[in-house]
PDB file of C-alpha atoms in Angstrom:
ATOM      1  CA  UNK A 259       0.000   0.000   0.000  1.00 47.00           C
ATOM      2  CA  UNK A 260       1.442   3.316  -1.033  1.00 46.00           C
ATOM      3  CA  UNK A 261       1.310   6.087   1.554  1.00 49.00           C
ATOM      4  CA  UNK A 262       0.884   9.724   0.683  1.00 48.00           C
ATOM      5  CA  UNK A 263       3.307  12.344   1.907  1.00 50.00           C
ATOM      6  CA  UNK A 264       2.347  13.993   5.172  1.00 51.00           C
ATOM      7  CA  UNK A 265       1.189  17.584   5.078  1.00 52.00           C
ATOM      8  CA  UNK A 266       3.029  20.116   7.166  1.00 53.00           C
ATOM      9  CA  UNK A 267       1.631  20.824  10.644  1.00 54.00           C
ATOM     10  CA  UNK A 268      -0.935  23.586  10.673  1.00 57.00           C
ATOM     11  CA  UNK A 269      -2.195  22.781   7.169  1.00 57.00           C
ATOM     12  CA  UNK A 270      -5.939  23.220   7.734  1.00 61.00           C
ATOM     13  CA  UNK A 271      -6.995  21.914   4.331  1.00 67.00           C
ATOM     14  CA  UNK A 272      -9.607  19.161   4.189  1.00 74.00           C
ATOM     15  CA  UNK A 273      -8.317  15.817   5.449  1.00 76.00           C
ATOM     16  CA  UNK A 274      -6.897  13.416   2.896  1.00 84.00           C
ATOM     17  CA  UNK A 275      -9.838  11.021   2.282  1.00 85.00           C
ATOM     18  CA  UNK A 276      -7.594   7.968   2.002  1.00 89.00           C
ATOM     19  CA  UNK A 277      -5.789   8.815   5.227  1.00 90.00           C
ATOM     20  CA  UNK A 278      -9.110   9.574   6.953  1.00 89.00           C
ATOM     21  CA  UNK A 279     -10.465   6.173   5.919  1.00 92.00           C
ATOM     22  CA  UNK A 280      -7.256   4.410   6.979  1.00 93.00           C
ATOM     23  CA  UNK A 281      -7.441   6.243  10.332  1.00 92.00           C
ATOM     24  CA  UNK A 282     -11.088   5.221  10.832  1.00 92.00           C
ATOM     25  CA  UNK A 283     -10.338   1.568  10.080  1.00 94.00           C
ATOM     26  CA  UNK A 284      -7.292   1.567  12.365  1.00 94.00           C
ATOM     27  CA  UNK A 285      -9.251   3.251  15.180  1.00 93.00           C
ATOM     28  CA  UNK A 286     -12.161   0.819  14.873  1.00 93.00           C
ATOM     29  CA  UNK A 287     -10.043  -2.318  14.615  1.00 95.00           C
ATOM     30  CA  UNK A 288      -7.698  -1.237  17.414  1.00 94.00           C
ATOM     31  CA  UNK A 289     -10.608  -0.496  19.767  1.00 92.00           C
ATOM     32  CA  UNK A 290     -12.155  -3.870  18.951  1.00 93.00           C
ATOM     33  CA  UNK A 291      -8.866  -5.772  19.395  1.00 94.00           C
ATOM     34  CA  UNK A 292      -8.289  -3.944  22.700  1.00 92.00           C
ATOM     35  CA  UNK A 293     -11.775  -4.887  23.982  1.00 89.00           C
ATOM     36  CA  UNK A 294     -11.455  -8.530  22.893  1.00 92.00           C
ATOM     37  CA  UNK A 295      -8.030  -8.924  24.509  1.00 92.00           C
ATOM     38  CA  UNK A 296      -9.151  -7.195  27.713  1.00 88.00           C
ATOM     39  CA  UNK A 297     -12.347  -9.292  27.855  1.00 88.00           C
ATOM     40  CA  UNK A 298     -10.223 -12.417  27.547  1.00 89.00           C
ATOM     41  CA  UNK A 299      -7.994 -11.266  30.400  1.00 87.00           C
ATOM     42  CA  UNK A 300     -10.982 -10.391  32.617  1.00 85.00           C
ATOM     43  CA  UNK A 301     -13.096 -13.499  31.964  1.00 85.00           C
ATOM     44  CA  UNK A 302     -11.999 -15.210  35.195  1.00 86.00           C
ATOM     45  CA  UNK A 303     -13.257 -12.184  37.136  1.00 84.00           C
ATOM     46  CA  UNK A 304     -16.702 -12.483  35.482  1.00 83.00           C
ATOM     47  CA  UNK A 305     -16.566  -8.922  34.164  1.00 83.00           C
ATOM     48  CA  UNK A 306     -16.400  -7.888  30.516  1.00 81.00           C
ATOM     49  CA  UNK A 307     -14.830  -4.673  29.322  1.00 81.00           C
ATOM     50  CA  UNK A 308     -18.213  -2.913  29.097  1.00 84.00           C
ATOM     51  CA  UNK A 309     -19.098  -3.720  32.695  1.00 87.00           C
ATOM     52  CA  UNK A 310     -15.537  -2.932  33.745  1.00 87.00           C
ATOM     53  CA  UNK A 311     -15.820   0.539  32.208  1.00 89.00           C
ATOM     54  CA  UNK A 312     -19.104   1.159  34.062  1.00 92.00           C
ATOM     55  CA  UNK A 313     -17.569  -0.006  37.345  1.00 93.00           C
ATOM     56  CA  UNK A 314     -14.459   2.118  36.753  1.00 92.00           C
ATOM     57  CA  UNK A 315     -16.497   5.261  35.990  1.00 93.00           C
ATOM     58  CA  UNK A 316     -18.540   4.723  39.149  1.00 94.00           C
ATOM     59  CA  UNK A 317     -15.427   4.053  41.228  1.00 93.00           C
ATOM     60  CA  UNK A 318     -13.726   7.213  39.976  1.00 91.00           C
ATOM     61  CA  UNK A 319     -16.774   9.448  40.375  1.00 90.00           C
ATOM     62  CA  UNK A 320     -16.989  11.774  43.365  1.00 86.00           C
ATOM     63  CA  UNK A 321     -20.771  11.385  43.497  1.00 85.00           C
ATOM     64  CA  UNK A 322     -23.395   8.797  42.673  1.00 86.00           C
ATOM     65  CA  UNK A 323     -24.326   9.007  39.011  1.00 88.00           C
ATOM     66  CA  UNK A 324     -27.722   8.790  37.409  1.00 87.00           C
ATOM     67  CA  UNK A 325     -28.189   5.988  34.899  1.00 87.00           C
ATOM     68  CA  UNK A 326     -28.357   8.668  32.189  1.00 88.00           C
ATOM     69  CA  UNK A 327     -25.097  10.315  33.292  1.00 88.00           C
ATOM     70  CA  UNK A 328     -23.372   6.931  33.398  1.00 90.00           C
ATOM     71  CA  UNK A 329     -24.672   6.072  29.922  1.00 90.00           C
ATOM     72  CA  UNK A 330     -23.471   9.430  28.607  1.00 88.00           C
ATOM     73  CA  UNK A 331     -19.990   8.956  30.073  1.00 88.00           C
ATOM     74  CA  UNK A 332     -19.753   5.518  28.482  1.00 88.00           C
ATOM     75  CA  UNK A 333     -21.249   6.640  25.188  1.00 85.00           C
ATOM     76  CA  UNK A 334     -24.036   4.068  25.182  1.00 88.00           C
ATOM     77  CA  UNK A 335     -27.805   4.271  24.902  1.00 89.00           C
ATOM     78  CA  UNK A 336     -29.970   4.397  28.026  1.00 85.00           C
ATOM     79  CA  UNK A 337     -31.714   1.023  27.398  1.00 86.00           C
ATOM     80  CA  UNK A 338     -28.338  -0.720  27.062  1.00 89.00           C
ATOM     81  CA  UNK A 339     -27.164   0.994  30.232  1.00 90.00           C
ATOM     82  CA  UNK A 340     -30.272  -0.185  32.050  1.00 89.00           C
ATOM     83  CA  UNK A 341     -29.606  -3.793  31.060  1.00 92.00           C
ATOM     84  CA  UNK A 342     -25.970  -3.531  32.108  1.00 92.00           C
ATOM     85  CA  UNK A 343     -26.962  -2.060  35.479  1.00 93.00           C
ATOM     86  CA  UNK A 344     -29.490  -4.890  35.889  1.00 93.00           C
ATOM     87  CA  UNK A 345     -26.682  -7.445  35.428  1.00 92.00           C
ATOM     88  CA  UNK A 346     -24.324  -5.571  37.751  1.00 93.00           C
ATOM     89  CA  UNK A 347     -27.067  -5.281  40.402  1.00 94.00           C
ATOM     90  CA  UNK A 348     -27.897  -9.003  40.115  1.00 94.00           C
ATOM     91  CA  UNK A 349     -24.192  -9.716  40.690  1.00 92.00           C
ATOM     92  CA  UNK A 350     -24.318  -7.506  43.808  1.00 94.00           C
ATOM     93  CA  UNK A 351     -21.812  -5.007  42.391  1.00 94.00           C
ATOM     94  CA  UNK A 352     -24.070  -1.925  42.217  1.00 94.00           C
ATOM     95  CA  UNK A 353     -27.258  -0.700  43.767  1.00 92.00           C
ATOM     96  CA  UNK A 354     -29.888   1.663  42.394  1.00 89.00           C
ATOM     97  CA  UNK A 355     -31.403   4.403  44.523  1.00 87.00           C
ATOM     98  CA  UNK A 356     -34.247   6.765  43.773  1.00 82.00           C
ATOM     99  CA  UNK A 357     -33.209  10.399  43.545  1.00 77.00           C
ATOM    100  CA  UNK A 358     -34.810  12.305  46.444  1.00 79.00           C
ATOM    101  CA  UNK A 359     -35.897  15.209  44.220  1.00 77.00           C
ATOM    102  CA  UNK A 360     -37.203  13.098  41.327  1.00 77.00           C
ATOM    103  CA  UNK A 361     -38.160   9.452  41.878  1.00 75.00           C
ATOM    104  CA  UNK A 362     -37.985   8.806  38.105  1.00 78.00           C
ATOM    105  CA  UNK A 363     -34.205   9.299  38.255  1.00 81.00           C
ATOM    106  CA  UNK A 364     -32.224   6.327  39.491  1.00 83.00           C
ATOM    107  CA  UNK A 365     -28.784   6.887  40.920  1.00 88.00           C
ATOM    108  CA  UNK A 366     -26.209   4.113  40.739  1.00 91.00           C
ATOM    109  CA  UNK A 367     -23.664   3.343  43.456  1.00 91.00           C
ATOM    110  CA  UNK A 368     -20.998   0.678  43.784  1.00 94.00           C
ATOM    111  CA  UNK A 369     -21.521  -1.755  46.634  1.00 94.00           C
ATOM    112  CA  UNK A 370     -18.656  -2.939  48.819  1.00 95.00           C
ATOM    113  CA  UNK A 371     -18.481  -6.022  46.585  1.00 94.00           C
ATOM    114  CA  UNK A 372     -18.377  -3.697  43.561  1.00 93.00           C
ATOM    115  CA  UNK A 373     -15.468  -1.732  45.022  1.00 94.00           C
ATOM    116  CA  UNK A 374     -13.612  -4.978  45.743  1.00 94.00           C
ATOM    117  CA  UNK A 375     -14.267  -6.200  42.192  1.00 92.00           C
ATOM    118  CA  UNK A 376     -13.039  -2.818  40.904  1.00 92.00           C
ATOM    119  CA  UNK A 377      -9.748  -3.265  42.776  1.00 94.00           C
ATOM    120  CA  UNK A 378      -9.221  -6.741  41.296  1.00 92.00           C
ATOM    121  CA  UNK A 379     -10.247  -5.799  37.768  1.00 89.00           C
ATOM    122  CA  UNK A 380      -8.273  -2.563  37.924  1.00 91.00           C
ATOM    123  CA  UNK A 381      -5.131  -4.526  38.770  1.00 93.00           C
ATOM    124  CA  UNK A 382      -5.703  -6.937  35.839  1.00 90.00           C
ATOM    125  CA  UNK A 383      -6.537  -4.110  33.445  1.00 89.00           C
ATOM    126  CA  UNK A 384      -3.485  -2.147  34.549  1.00 92.00           C
ATOM    127  CA  UNK A 385      -1.281  -5.197  33.915  1.00 93.00           C
ATOM    128  CA  UNK A 386      -2.855  -5.539  30.456  1.00 92.00           C
ATOM    129  CA  UNK A 387      -2.371  -1.828  29.669  1.00 92.00           C
ATOM    130  CA  UNK A 388       1.223  -1.976  30.882  1.00 94.00           C
ATOM    131  CA  UNK A 389       1.950  -4.994  28.686  1.00 94.00           C
ATOM    132  CA  UNK A 390       0.397  -3.423  25.602  1.00 94.00           C
ATOM    133  CA  UNK A 391       1.998  -0.013  26.144  1.00 95.00           C
ATOM    134  CA  UNK A 392       5.480  -1.232  27.124  1.00 95.00           C
ATOM    135  CA  UNK A 393       8.205   0.764  25.354  1.00 96.00           C
ATOM    136  CA  UNK A 394       5.662   3.249  23.980  1.00 95.00           C
ATOM    137  CA  UNK A 395       6.679   6.833  24.716  1.00 96.00           C
ATOM    138  CA  UNK A 396       4.400   8.137  27.497  1.00 94.00           C
ATOM    139  CA  UNK A 397       4.360  11.626  25.949  1.00 96.00           C
ATOM    140  CA  UNK A 398       2.971  10.034  22.781  1.00 95.00           C
ATOM    141  CA  UNK A 399       0.360   8.130  24.802  1.00 95.00           C
ATOM    142  CA  UNK A 400      -0.646  11.423  26.442  1.00 95.00           C
ATOM    143  CA  UNK A 401      -0.854  13.163  23.072  1.00 95.00           C
ATOM    144  CA  UNK A 402      -2.855  10.387  21.400  1.00 94.00           C
ATOM    145  CA  UNK A 403      -5.182  10.138  24.410  1.00 93.00           C
ATOM    146  CA  UNK A 404      -5.877  13.870  24.082  1.00 94.00           C
ATOM    147  CA  UNK A 405      -6.529  13.386  20.365  1.00 93.00           C
ATOM    148  CA  UNK A 406      -8.978  10.541  21.044  1.00 91.00           C
ATOM    149  CA  UNK A 407     -10.786  12.619  23.666  1.00 89.00           C
ATOM    150  CA  UNK A 408     -11.067  15.533  21.234  1.00 91.00           C
ATOM    151  CA  UNK A 409     -12.333  13.279  18.450  1.00 88.00           C
ATOM    152  CA  UNK A 410     -14.813  11.614  20.822  1.00 81.00           C
ATOM    153  CA  UNK A 411     -16.188  14.999  21.854  1.00 83.00           C
ATOM    154  CA  UNK A 412     -16.407  16.219  18.277  1.00 85.00           C
ATOM    155  CA  UNK A 413     -18.082  13.032  17.083  1.00 82.00           C
ATOM    156  CA  UNK A 414     -20.601  13.278  19.934  1.00 75.00           C
ATOM    157  CA  UNK A 415     -21.429  16.890  19.051  1.00 73.00           C
ATOM    158  CA  UNK A 416     -24.931  16.691  17.577  1.00 59.00           C
ATOM    159  CA  UNK A 417     -24.249  19.930  15.668  1.00 57.00           C
ATOM    160  CA  UNK A 418     -21.882  18.045  13.343  1.00 57.00           C
ATOM    161  CA  UNK A 419     -24.703  15.895  11.977  1.00 56.00           C
ATOM    162  CA  UNK A 420     -25.631  16.717   8.378  1.00 58.00           C
TER     163      UNK A 420
END
């Protein structure tokens, strides 16, 4: 496959369509490969990467989150979030509580068992991340992470829709 020459930094012309497509394929396939490999590593802990992300967001949050806020942070639809919370609640990892000001809103909180599972899964996930990112320049990881966060936010911006 022949690669095109890179444009100089600051060139704000429209993205090269071939590079944009290559980027999209690489992003999609890398995210999928990452999830599959992480799921395989976490299978003995009975938590998939989707549930792990929900548990991690809850563990890192300073407050209880509504189901909607949790779904938004994970970038998934509310019905899917509801099903995931059902599974996590059945496993005793989270609990739902009615919001005092609006009973229609359900807040989600990790249980003690959920916090313990977070610690175990976090350790496994960290070992996986360390293995995958070994010998990768941390400044580059920081830069690419910022790029992904920017792209995520732009893609989620409803104003970009045609």
